Amino acid sequence: MAEEIAPRSFSIKLWPPSDNTRQVIVDRMTKNLSTETFFSKKYVLFSKEEAHKEAARIEDAGFKASSELFMKEPDGDGSSAVQFYAKETSRLMIETLKRGPTVTPKVEPGPTVPPKVEPETNGELETQTQREVEPNVISAQNGTRQEGAVFDISGGKRSFIEAEEARELLSPLIQTRNWYTKIIFSNRSFGIEAAREAGPILESIKNQLLDVDLSDFVAGRPEEEALEVMKIFSLALEGSVLRYLNLSDNAMGEKGVRAFEALLRSQEQLEELYLMNDGISEEAAKALSELIPSTDKLKVLHFHNNMTGDEGAVAISEVVKKSSLLENFRCSSTRVGTDGGIPLAEALGACVNMKKLDLRDNLFGVEAGLALSKTITKLTGLKEIYLSYLNLEDEGTKEIVNALKSSVPGLEVLEIAGNEITAAAAPVFAALLGAGQTLKKLGLSENELKDEGAIVIAKAIEGQTGLKELDLSSNLIQRAGARALANAVVSKKEFELLNINGNAISDEGLDEVKEILKGSDVLGPLDENDVDLLEELDEEGEEEGAEGELEAKLGHLNVKSED
């Protein structure tokens, strides 16, 4: 037995900050002194050159004073020094703003309006500076940013938020005693005035944030207002170093994607990006490919339920190609056909760390399926793959399942429903089941396996110990196939669900299955079983045949027009 290793404990010193952290503080103060921000809008601004000079002077003075304090308490963690550093640099910066520049910046001709100087505390600046220092110092000390609490306002009914409520609702974010690294604003619809209240708050804490969820946060707003809100949030969060970003359910389209340009362009450390149900069209997909600067660290990318289409899929393929660490990719229900499916399948070949792949509900067809089968040979670490409703047919299905059998030894979930799979493809599933014991769930609903295919799969299950769920619903299965499946799973203690609903099993067959599995709870519902299903299909086939015969006969008639 391997020796247990006790987890390492870290003694984190918050002081002194690294040179890089100090430079971040200088840059932040330079911006506050030289551009109109939440803090400096009441004062005369400095030129960039003078602002940088003053910022460097302020930071140096604050650093020296704080270091002297730290020397008096060498056994402390440095938190007192950090707090003093924040207070001192903030105090000096306010004094500098009130004093004004030594050389007044040039302004356009016009009426002179003296700046409105109001009484102001240093609280906001102290908080901002402290939040700049602490995460960066911790990062330098133990290689990661400090995890904090989750700030979640998504609970309850969806509601509109205006300025006053936003100010009150978000106030905990700027209280120094709180340390939030994840914010969830979904299910609350922000108007422009509410966004203007939220913007400065988010800007003041953005350097501590790791995870940001802005899904469904402009619901019900007119397009123009929604886009403006997106821009405000984007600018406020620009420059944050996020690992998780969720912009789903915002009906963004290309305009929405570009409204988030500042935020997207500044993200180079993202590990998870969610853009589901966002109206990602061809143009929006191209905009995303253009605006996302780096996907070197991206592990999760979800595009479910968009109208991406083939050209959009080509654009997404360019993002995928650059995402070599991708482990979880979802591009389901995106209207991608063969012309987009082939380049997307080929691009996925670069993602050799893939563990979960979901391409359901697209129009790939056989050719894209064949391209995907070649890619699968490179994705040897796959655990789950979802390929339902892709029009793969037997030809595409066989190649994909053979690739899984030969190249993916640890596969746990395969869902491949609704692909017009017949009994002719059943042997490849039997071979997959016989190749190993890792497969836990096999979904083959809404195909055409019939009794012949069901019996082949049942035989393969007899030697399987790992399978827990089998879905063969809506496969035109009758009594013989149902009985074989029930007998195959009855003795398996770990088996959990057999779904054979929606088939054409006779009443006698249903009684047999229930008797075989008596005392077990593995049998799924049978409320959609239709014993007359095959007869109805035969009648439909006869009607279609008759119609075809009539059309053929009519086609031979020569209709002559009268002169």
XYZ file of C-alpha atoms in Angstrom:
563
model
C 0.000 0.000 0.000
C 1.398 3.370 -0.975
C 2.448 5.660 1.840
C -0.054 8.443 2.479
C 1.385 11.892 2.033
C 0.055 14.612 4.272
C -1.119 17.715 2.444
C 1.311 20.588 2.452
C 0.374 23.575 4.541
C 1.174 27.059 3.322
C 2.227 29.966 5.472
C 1.270 32.890 3.295
C 3.018 36.215 3.735
C 1.125 39.124 2.262
C 4.094 41.442 2.491
C 6.107 42.481 0.601
C 4.238 42.568 -2.718
C 6.108 41.513 -5.850
C 7.544 44.072 -8.264
C 4.821 43.085 -10.718
C 2.115 43.782 -8.131
C 3.618 47.169 -7.319
C 3.634 48.012 -11.024
C -0.049 47.046 -11.252
C -0.780 49.546 -8.469
C 1.218 52.267 -10.259
C -0.615 51.609 -13.519
C -3.985 51.702 -11.764
C -3.210 55.020 -10.069
C -1.889 56.430 -13.342
C -5.233 55.617 -14.948
C -7.171 57.140 -12.047
C -5.126 60.338 -12.271
C -5.178 60.770 -16.041
C -8.553 59.444 -17.228
C -12.076 60.026 -16.033
C -12.908 57.134 -13.766
C -15.275 56.435 -10.937
C -12.746 58.002 -8.574
C -11.269 60.955 -10.486
C -14.261 62.400 -12.319
C -14.633 65.196 -9.731
C -11.143 66.600 -10.242
C -8.893 68.166 -12.900
C -7.066 65.349 -14.652
C -3.293 64.983 -15.054
C -1.448 64.383 -18.289
C -0.416 60.748 -18.673
C 3.254 61.590 -18.220
C 2.719 63.567 -15.013
C 0.151 61.028 -13.765
C 2.672 58.209 -14.104
C 5.334 60.248 -12.300
C 2.962 61.061 -9.433
C 1.698 57.471 -9.226
C 5.249 56.134 -8.946
C 6.009 58.677 -6.206
C 2.852 57.800 -4.259
C 3.435 54.052 -4.511
C 7.062 54.342 -3.416
C 6.125 56.449 -0.390
C 3.355 54.019 0.565
C 5.637 51.012 0.109
C 8.411 52.445 2.282
C 6.039 53.434 5.096
C 4.343 50.026 5.010
C 7.666 48.189 5.020
C 8.695 50.090 8.157
C 5.459 48.968 9.807
C 6.050 45.360 8.734
C 9.562 45.386 10.273
C 7.963 46.073 13.644
C 5.876 42.880 13.395
C 8.083 40.348 11.555
C 6.067 37.383 12.837
C 2.812 38.649 11.323
C 1.419 37.635 7.941
C 1.751 41.146 6.545
C -1.980 41.855 6.445
C -1.522 44.972 8.583
C 1.108 46.233 6.158
C -1.211 45.602 3.209
C -4.030 47.522 4.866
C -1.711 50.404 5.739
C -0.302 50.386 2.187
C -3.846 50.655 0.803
C -4.777 53.468 3.167
C -1.562 55.415 2.642
C -1.486 55.225 -1.167
C -5.184 56.103 -1.285
C -4.681 59.084 1.036
C -1.738 60.368 -1.005
C -3.627 59.900 -4.261
C -6.664 61.867 -3.015
C -4.329 64.644 -1.857
C -2.680 64.668 -5.283
C -6.033 64.809 -7.086
C -7.190 67.687 -4.894
C -3.919 69.543 -5.420
C -4.186 69.104 -9.169
C -1.487 68.955 -11.847
C 1.456 71.368 -11.829
C 0.780 71.982 -15.513
C -2.896 72.193 -16.411
C -3.692 69.926 -19.389
C -4.781 71.627 -22.585
C -8.531 71.736 -23.119
C -10.692 72.664 -26.052
C -11.823 76.332 -26.139
C -15.072 76.884 -24.308
C -16.561 78.185 -21.077
C -14.426 77.496 -18.041
C -16.200 75.482 -15.388
C -14.301 75.002 -12.127
C -14.149 71.389 -10.994
C -16.698 70.404 -8.421
C -14.759 69.162 -5.400
C -16.911 67.377 -2.860
C -15.966 65.930 0.529
C -14.818 62.361 -0.066
C -13.496 59.512 2.015
C -10.651 57.286 0.922
C -12.720 54.135 1.431
C -13.287 53.197 -2.199
C -9.639 53.711 -3.140
C -8.407 51.822 -0.084
C -10.633 48.902 -0.970
C -9.501 48.951 -4.589
C -5.813 49.070 -3.685
C -6.138 46.318 -1.097
C -7.944 44.133 -3.592
C -5.171 44.760 -6.106
C -2.449 43.766 -3.645
C -3.834 40.726 -1.832
C -4.667 38.415 -4.764
C -1.400 39.223 -6.533
C 0.736 38.677 -3.439
C -0.979 35.382 -2.664
C -0.458 34.336 -6.263
C 3.265 35.005 -5.981
C 3.514 33.072 -2.725
C 1.662 29.819 -3.441
C 1.123 29.765 -7.198
C -2.620 30.343 -7.202
C -5.114 33.071 -6.499
C -7.079 32.905 -3.291
C -10.467 31.196 -3.502
C -13.230 33.230 -1.951
C -16.972 33.226 -1.519
C -19.731 33.093 -4.143
C -21.926 36.177 -4.609
C -25.186 34.894 -6.114
C -28.251 37.040 -6.843
C -29.896 34.561 -9.212
C -32.363 33.064 -6.747
C -36.105 33.612 -6.888
C -38.230 34.771 -9.786
C -36.702 36.561 -12.746
C -36.909 40.295 -12.128
C -35.888 43.650 -13.549
C -33.244 45.587 -11.634
C -32.970 49.352 -11.680
C -30.377 51.715 -10.194
C -31.377 51.937 -6.540
C -31.902 48.195 -6.153
C -28.607 47.456 -7.917
C -26.749 49.794 -5.551
C -28.220 48.060 -2.511
C -28.032 44.535 -3.898
C -24.371 44.771 -4.911
C -23.121 46.712 -1.885
C -21.631 43.613 -0.174
C -19.161 43.313 -3.059
C -17.276 46.442 -2.031
C -17.172 45.815 1.706
C -13.555 45.162 2.639
C -14.393 42.302 4.982
C -15.903 40.328 2.087
C -13.856 38.418 -0.453
C -15.838 37.193 -3.437
C -14.182 35.387 -6.328
C -17.328 34.177 -8.095
C -20.346 36.272 -9.056
C -23.644 34.983 -10.458
C -25.936 37.648 -11.899
C -28.189 35.379 -13.962
C -31.976 35.561 -13.780
C -31.831 39.297 -12.995
C -32.375 41.754 -15.841
C -30.189 44.861 -15.625
C -31.271 48.172 -17.150
C -28.801 50.870 -18.205
C -28.957 52.812 -14.922
C -28.537 49.612 -12.917
C -25.565 48.686 -15.097
C -24.010 52.097 -14.465
C -24.255 51.416 -10.748
C -22.804 47.938 -11.165
C -19.936 49.011 -13.466
C -17.716 50.843 -10.921
C -18.356 48.131 -8.331
C -17.270 45.387 -10.706
C -14.259 47.406 -11.825
C -13.138 47.774 -8.215
C -13.172 43.987 -7.569
C -12.333 42.591 -10.999
C -8.777 41.643 -10.065
C -9.991 39.184 -7.447
C -12.650 37.558 -9.623
C -12.129 34.048 -10.956
C -15.623 33.079 -12.122
C -18.245 35.353 -13.715
C -21.772 34.230 -14.636
C -23.691 36.826 -16.660
C -26.145 34.387 -18.206
C -29.680 35.666 -18.789
C -28.933 39.116 -17.330
C -30.674 41.369 -19.913
C -33.884 39.393 -20.454
C -36.837 41.428 -21.692
C -34.780 44.545 -22.443
C -34.981 46.276 -25.832
C -32.024 45.421 -28.056
C -30.425 48.866 -27.852
C -30.597 48.918 -24.059
C -29.380 45.310 -23.734
C -26.347 46.027 -25.923
C -25.473 49.115 -23.882
C -25.710 47.099 -20.652
C -23.410 44.454 -22.133
C -20.864 47.116 -23.070
C -20.911 48.604 -19.559
C -20.298 45.220 -17.950
C -17.663 44.370 -20.558
C -15.677 47.544 -19.923
C -15.973 47.152 -16.157
C -14.554 43.622 -16.275
C -11.951 44.303 -18.963
C -8.546 43.102 -17.815
C -9.862 40.660 -15.231
C -8.127 37.291 -15.254
C -11.020 34.844 -15.320
C -11.028 31.078 -15.468
C -14.832 30.777 -15.967
C -17.144 32.979 -18.055
C -20.816 32.251 -18.748
C -22.650 34.530 -21.198
C -25.470 32.105 -22.065
C -29.156 32.911 -22.597
C -28.625 36.501 -23.706
C -29.774 36.304 -27.366
C -26.549 38.087 -28.246
C -26.047 37.503 -31.947
C -23.110 39.263 -33.572
C -23.962 42.631 -31.975
C -23.952 41.102 -28.517
C -20.672 39.316 -29.093
C -19.072 42.579 -30.171
C -20.613 44.379 -27.189
C -18.459 42.097 -25.045
C -15.355 42.826 -27.122
C -13.363 44.545 -24.348
C -13.901 41.655 -21.940
C -13.332 38.872 -24.484
C -10.165 40.400 -25.926
C -8.626 40.701 -22.462
C -9.120 37.037 -21.525
C -6.066 34.840 -21.967
C -6.452 32.470 -19.010
C -10.014 31.223 -19.555
C -10.600 27.578 -18.714
C -14.384 27.489 -19.212
C -16.525 29.460 -21.683
C -20.306 29.035 -22.045
C -22.264 30.588 -24.926
C -25.463 28.527 -24.973
C -28.760 29.740 -26.406
C -27.159 33.004 -27.501
C -28.275 33.305 -31.106
C -24.722 32.575 -32.258
C -25.164 32.887 -36.018
C -22.533 32.526 -38.718
C -21.495 36.172 -38.257
C -21.476 35.889 -34.455
C -19.326 32.765 -34.633
C -16.841 34.581 -36.846
C -16.792 37.478 -34.363
C -16.021 35.083 -31.527
C -13.187 33.519 -33.469
C -11.828 37.013 -34.034
C -12.251 38.374 -30.491
C -11.052 35.518 -28.304
C -7.287 36.153 -28.150
C -6.162 32.874 -26.645
C -7.643 29.490 -25.853
C -4.392 27.915 -24.687
C -5.906 27.026 -21.311
C -9.506 26.409 -22.376
C -10.882 23.124 -21.069
C -14.653 23.593 -21.438
C -16.410 25.179 -24.432
C -20.212 24.990 -24.810
C -22.233 26.275 -27.809
C -25.526 24.433 -27.284
C -28.712 25.620 -29.026
C -27.470 28.256 -31.431
C -28.041 28.854 -35.145
C -24.407 28.526 -36.069
C -24.862 26.673 -39.368
C -22.082 25.381 -41.598
C -20.141 28.622 -42.037
C -20.390 29.311 -38.330
C -19.081 25.823 -37.622
C -16.059 26.570 -39.801
C -15.362 29.667 -37.659
C -15.815 27.689 -34.434
C -13.433 25.096 -35.854
C -10.684 27.715 -35.839
C -11.233 28.249 -32.105
C -11.271 24.498 -31.492
C -8.005 23.974 -33.396
C -6.232 26.320 -30.985
C -7.713 24.670 -27.893
C -5.368 21.751 -27.393
C -6.320 21.346 -23.696
C -10.053 21.120 -24.413
C -11.680 18.375 -22.341
C -15.386 19.120 -22.663
C -16.882 20.389 -25.951
C -20.579 20.850 -26.635
C -21.862 21.973 -30.022
C -25.333 20.441 -29.946
C -28.467 21.787 -31.672
C -26.500 24.240 -33.777
C -27.835 23.488 -37.296
C -24.480 22.216 -38.518
C -24.660 20.095 -41.670
C -22.108 18.085 -43.581
C -20.164 21.087 -44.899
C -19.628 22.389 -41.378
C -19.499 19.008 -39.683
C -16.464 17.794 -41.596
C -14.117 20.719 -40.699
C -15.438 20.686 -37.123
C -14.755 16.963 -36.821
C -11.267 17.447 -38.250
C -10.526 20.369 -35.901
C -11.412 18.212 -32.910
C -8.398 16.075 -33.769
C -6.230 18.706 -32.080
C -8.044 18.172 -28.775
C -6.289 15.020 -27.630
C -7.295 15.637 -23.994
C -11.020 15.410 -24.794
C -13.082 13.590 -22.181
C -16.645 14.627 -23.028
C -17.885 15.356 -26.564
C -21.470 16.382 -27.350
C -22.487 16.993 -30.982
C -26.140 15.960 -30.733
C -28.968 17.197 -32.896
C -27.148 18.410 -35.980
C -27.300 17.422 -39.653
C -23.855 15.873 -40.059
C -24.790 13.002 -42.343
C -22.638 10.002 -43.251
C -19.646 11.946 -44.626
C -19.190 14.048 -41.501
C -19.649 10.865 -39.479
C -16.788 9.239 -41.376
C -14.603 12.285 -40.728
C -15.479 12.086 -37.040
C -14.548 8.409 -36.897
C -11.017 9.300 -38.020
C -10.756 11.983 -35.367
C -11.960 9.622 -32.629
C -8.835 7.492 -33.094
C -6.894 10.465 -31.661
C -9.228 11.070 -28.720
C -8.090 8.097 -26.695
C -9.094 9.596 -23.338
C -12.794 10.000 -24.146
C -15.172 9.084 -21.338
C -18.505 10.310 -22.738
C -19.663 10.873 -26.326
C -23.113 12.065 -27.421
C -23.927 11.596 -31.111
C -27.712 11.357 -31.257
C -29.710 12.720 -34.202
C -26.810 13.256 -36.609
C -28.139 11.261 -39.613
C -25.203 8.876 -39.360
C -27.065 5.804 -40.705
C -25.430 2.377 -40.561
C -22.345 3.376 -42.544
C -21.314 6.314 -40.362
C -22.323 4.492 -37.183
C -20.208 1.423 -37.912
C -17.061 3.453 -38.522
C -17.534 5.550 -35.388
C -18.252 2.579 -33.102
C -15.304 0.627 -34.541
C -13.069 3.624 -33.855
C -14.342 3.778 -30.281
C -13.716 0.071 -29.803
C -10.152 0.170 -31.105
C -8.976 3.537 -29.765
C -10.988 4.527 -26.676
C -10.483 1.885 -23.985
C -12.047 3.889 -21.140
C -15.365 4.895 -22.740
C -18.187 5.087 -20.176
C -21.125 6.674 -22.014
C -22.251 6.356 -25.644
C -25.498 7.929 -26.789
C -26.298 7.523 -30.466
C -30.094 7.714 -30.706
C -32.108 8.644 -33.780
C -29.567 7.782 -36.486
C -31.555 5.261 -38.596
C -29.425 2.413 -37.259
C -30.633 -1.045 -38.300
C -29.827 -4.594 -37.231
C -26.988 -4.586 -39.762
C -24.987 -2.357 -37.391
C -25.784 -4.363 -34.236
C -22.594 -6.475 -34.408
C -20.354 -3.412 -33.972
C -22.154 -2.572 -30.721
C -21.767 -6.179 -29.614
C -18.054 -5.940 -30.350
C -17.790 -2.683 -28.387
C -19.513 -4.271 -25.406
C -17.220 -7.279 -25.625
C -14.037 -5.233 -25.886
C -14.028 -4.039 -22.270
C -15.986 -3.507 -19.096
C -15.879 0.297 -18.777
C -19.060 1.155 -20.709
C -21.739 2.106 -18.187
C -24.443 3.609 -20.397
C -25.476 2.792 -23.975
C -28.279 4.822 -25.584
C -29.723 3.534 -28.870
C -33.286 4.812 -28.745
C -35.291 5.817 -31.826
C -33.476 3.550 -34.260
C -34.582 0.471 -36.229
C -32.758 -2.421 -34.582
C -35.877 -4.628 -34.292
C -35.692 -8.105 -32.713
C -32.667 -9.151 -34.722
C -30.498 -6.295 -33.501
C -31.824 -6.490 -29.936
C -30.939 -10.175 -29.678
C -27.373 -9.545 -30.927
C -26.874 -6.835 -28.320
C -28.481 -8.988 -25.592
C -25.992 -11.784 -26.285
C -23.097 -9.305 -25.896
C -24.493 -8.005 -22.599
C -24.408 -11.480 -21.051
C -20.639 -11.206 -20.674
C -20.691 -7.561 -19.610
C -20.270 -6.607 -15.963
C -19.899 -2.824 -16.201
C -23.055 -1.785 -18.084
C -25.653 -0.078 -15.875
C -28.085 1.502 -18.356
C -29.349 0.342 -21.746
C -31.858 2.356 -23.773
C -33.430 0.531 -26.714
C -36.749 2.389 -26.647
C -38.562 3.003 -29.944
C -36.651 0.388 -31.956
C -39.557 -1.682 -33.387
C -38.672 -4.474 -30.934
C -41.213 -7.261 -30.370
C -41.617 -10.166 -27.959
C -38.467 -12.135 -28.818
C -36.122 -9.172 -28.587
C -37.666 -7.914 -25.339
C -37.421 -11.372 -23.741
C -33.746 -11.695 -24.756
C -32.891 -8.319 -23.256
C -34.685 -9.086 -19.988
C -32.857 -12.409 -19.640
C -29.521 -10.683 -20.367
C -29.797 -8.203 -17.478
C -31.787 -10.118 -14.849
C -28.774 -11.536 -13.024
C -26.658 -8.381 -13.090
C -26.571 -6.887 -9.595
C -25.083 -3.558 -10.702
C -27.491 -3.032 -13.590
C -29.878 -0.097 -13.042
C -32.137 0.600 -16.051
C -33.497 -1.246 -19.058
C -35.593 1.055 -21.264
C -37.604 -0.784 -23.911
C -40.553 1.607 -23.991
C -42.123 2.731 -27.279
C -41.717 -0.651 -28.976
C -44.239 -3.173 -30.375
C -44.192 -5.851 -27.697
C -47.288 -8.036 -27.450
C -49.248 -8.297 -24.220
C -47.873 -11.812 -23.753
C -44.380 -10.475 -24.329
C -44.849 -7.730 -21.735
C -46.051 -10.310 -19.203
C -42.982 -12.440 -19.905
C -40.595 -9.523 -19.433
C -42.255 -8.501 -16.174
C -42.084 -12.091 -14.921
C -38.394 -12.417 -15.785
C -37.570 -9.173 -13.986
C -39.943 -9.757 -11.074
C -38.459 -8.498 -7.841
C -36.180 -6.097 -9.701
C -36.669 -2.366 -10.299
C -34.505 -2.120 -13.427
C -37.380 -2.147 -15.947
C -38.321 1.306 -17.151
C -41.875 2.479 -17.944
C -43.829 0.742 -20.702
C -46.661 3.241 -21.123
C -45.750 4.044 -24.738
C -45.554 0.449 -25.917
C -47.800 -0.052 -28.977
C -48.461 -3.597 -30.069
C -49.990 -2.341 -33.323
C -46.968 -0.198 -34.200
C -45.571 -2.525 -36.856
C -48.959 -2.994 -38.469
C -49.381 0.766 -38.655
C -45.924 1.109 -40.207
C -46.716 -1.664 -42.697
C -49.930 0.109 -43.644
C -48.058 3.383 -44.080
C -45.523 1.549 -46.237
C -48.269 0.011 -48.354
C -49.893 3.423 -48.811
C -46.561 4.949 -49.800
C -45.997 2.025 -52.207
C -49.430 2.485 -53.752
C -48.843 6.201 -54.139
C -45.494 5.505 -55.779
C -47.031 2.981 -58.152
C -49.775 5.445 -59.098
C -47.208 8.183 -59.715
C -45.224 5.811 -61.921
C -48.298 4.954 -63.961
C -49.269 8.581 -64.314
C -45.742 9.350 -65.426
C -46.201 7.106 -68.453
C -49.346 8.885 -69.601
C -48.900 11.243 -72.542
C -51.172 14.224 -72.222
C -51.711 15.801 -75.635
C -52.936 19.308 -75.967
C -55.636 20.061 -78.518
C -54.714 22.185 -81.446
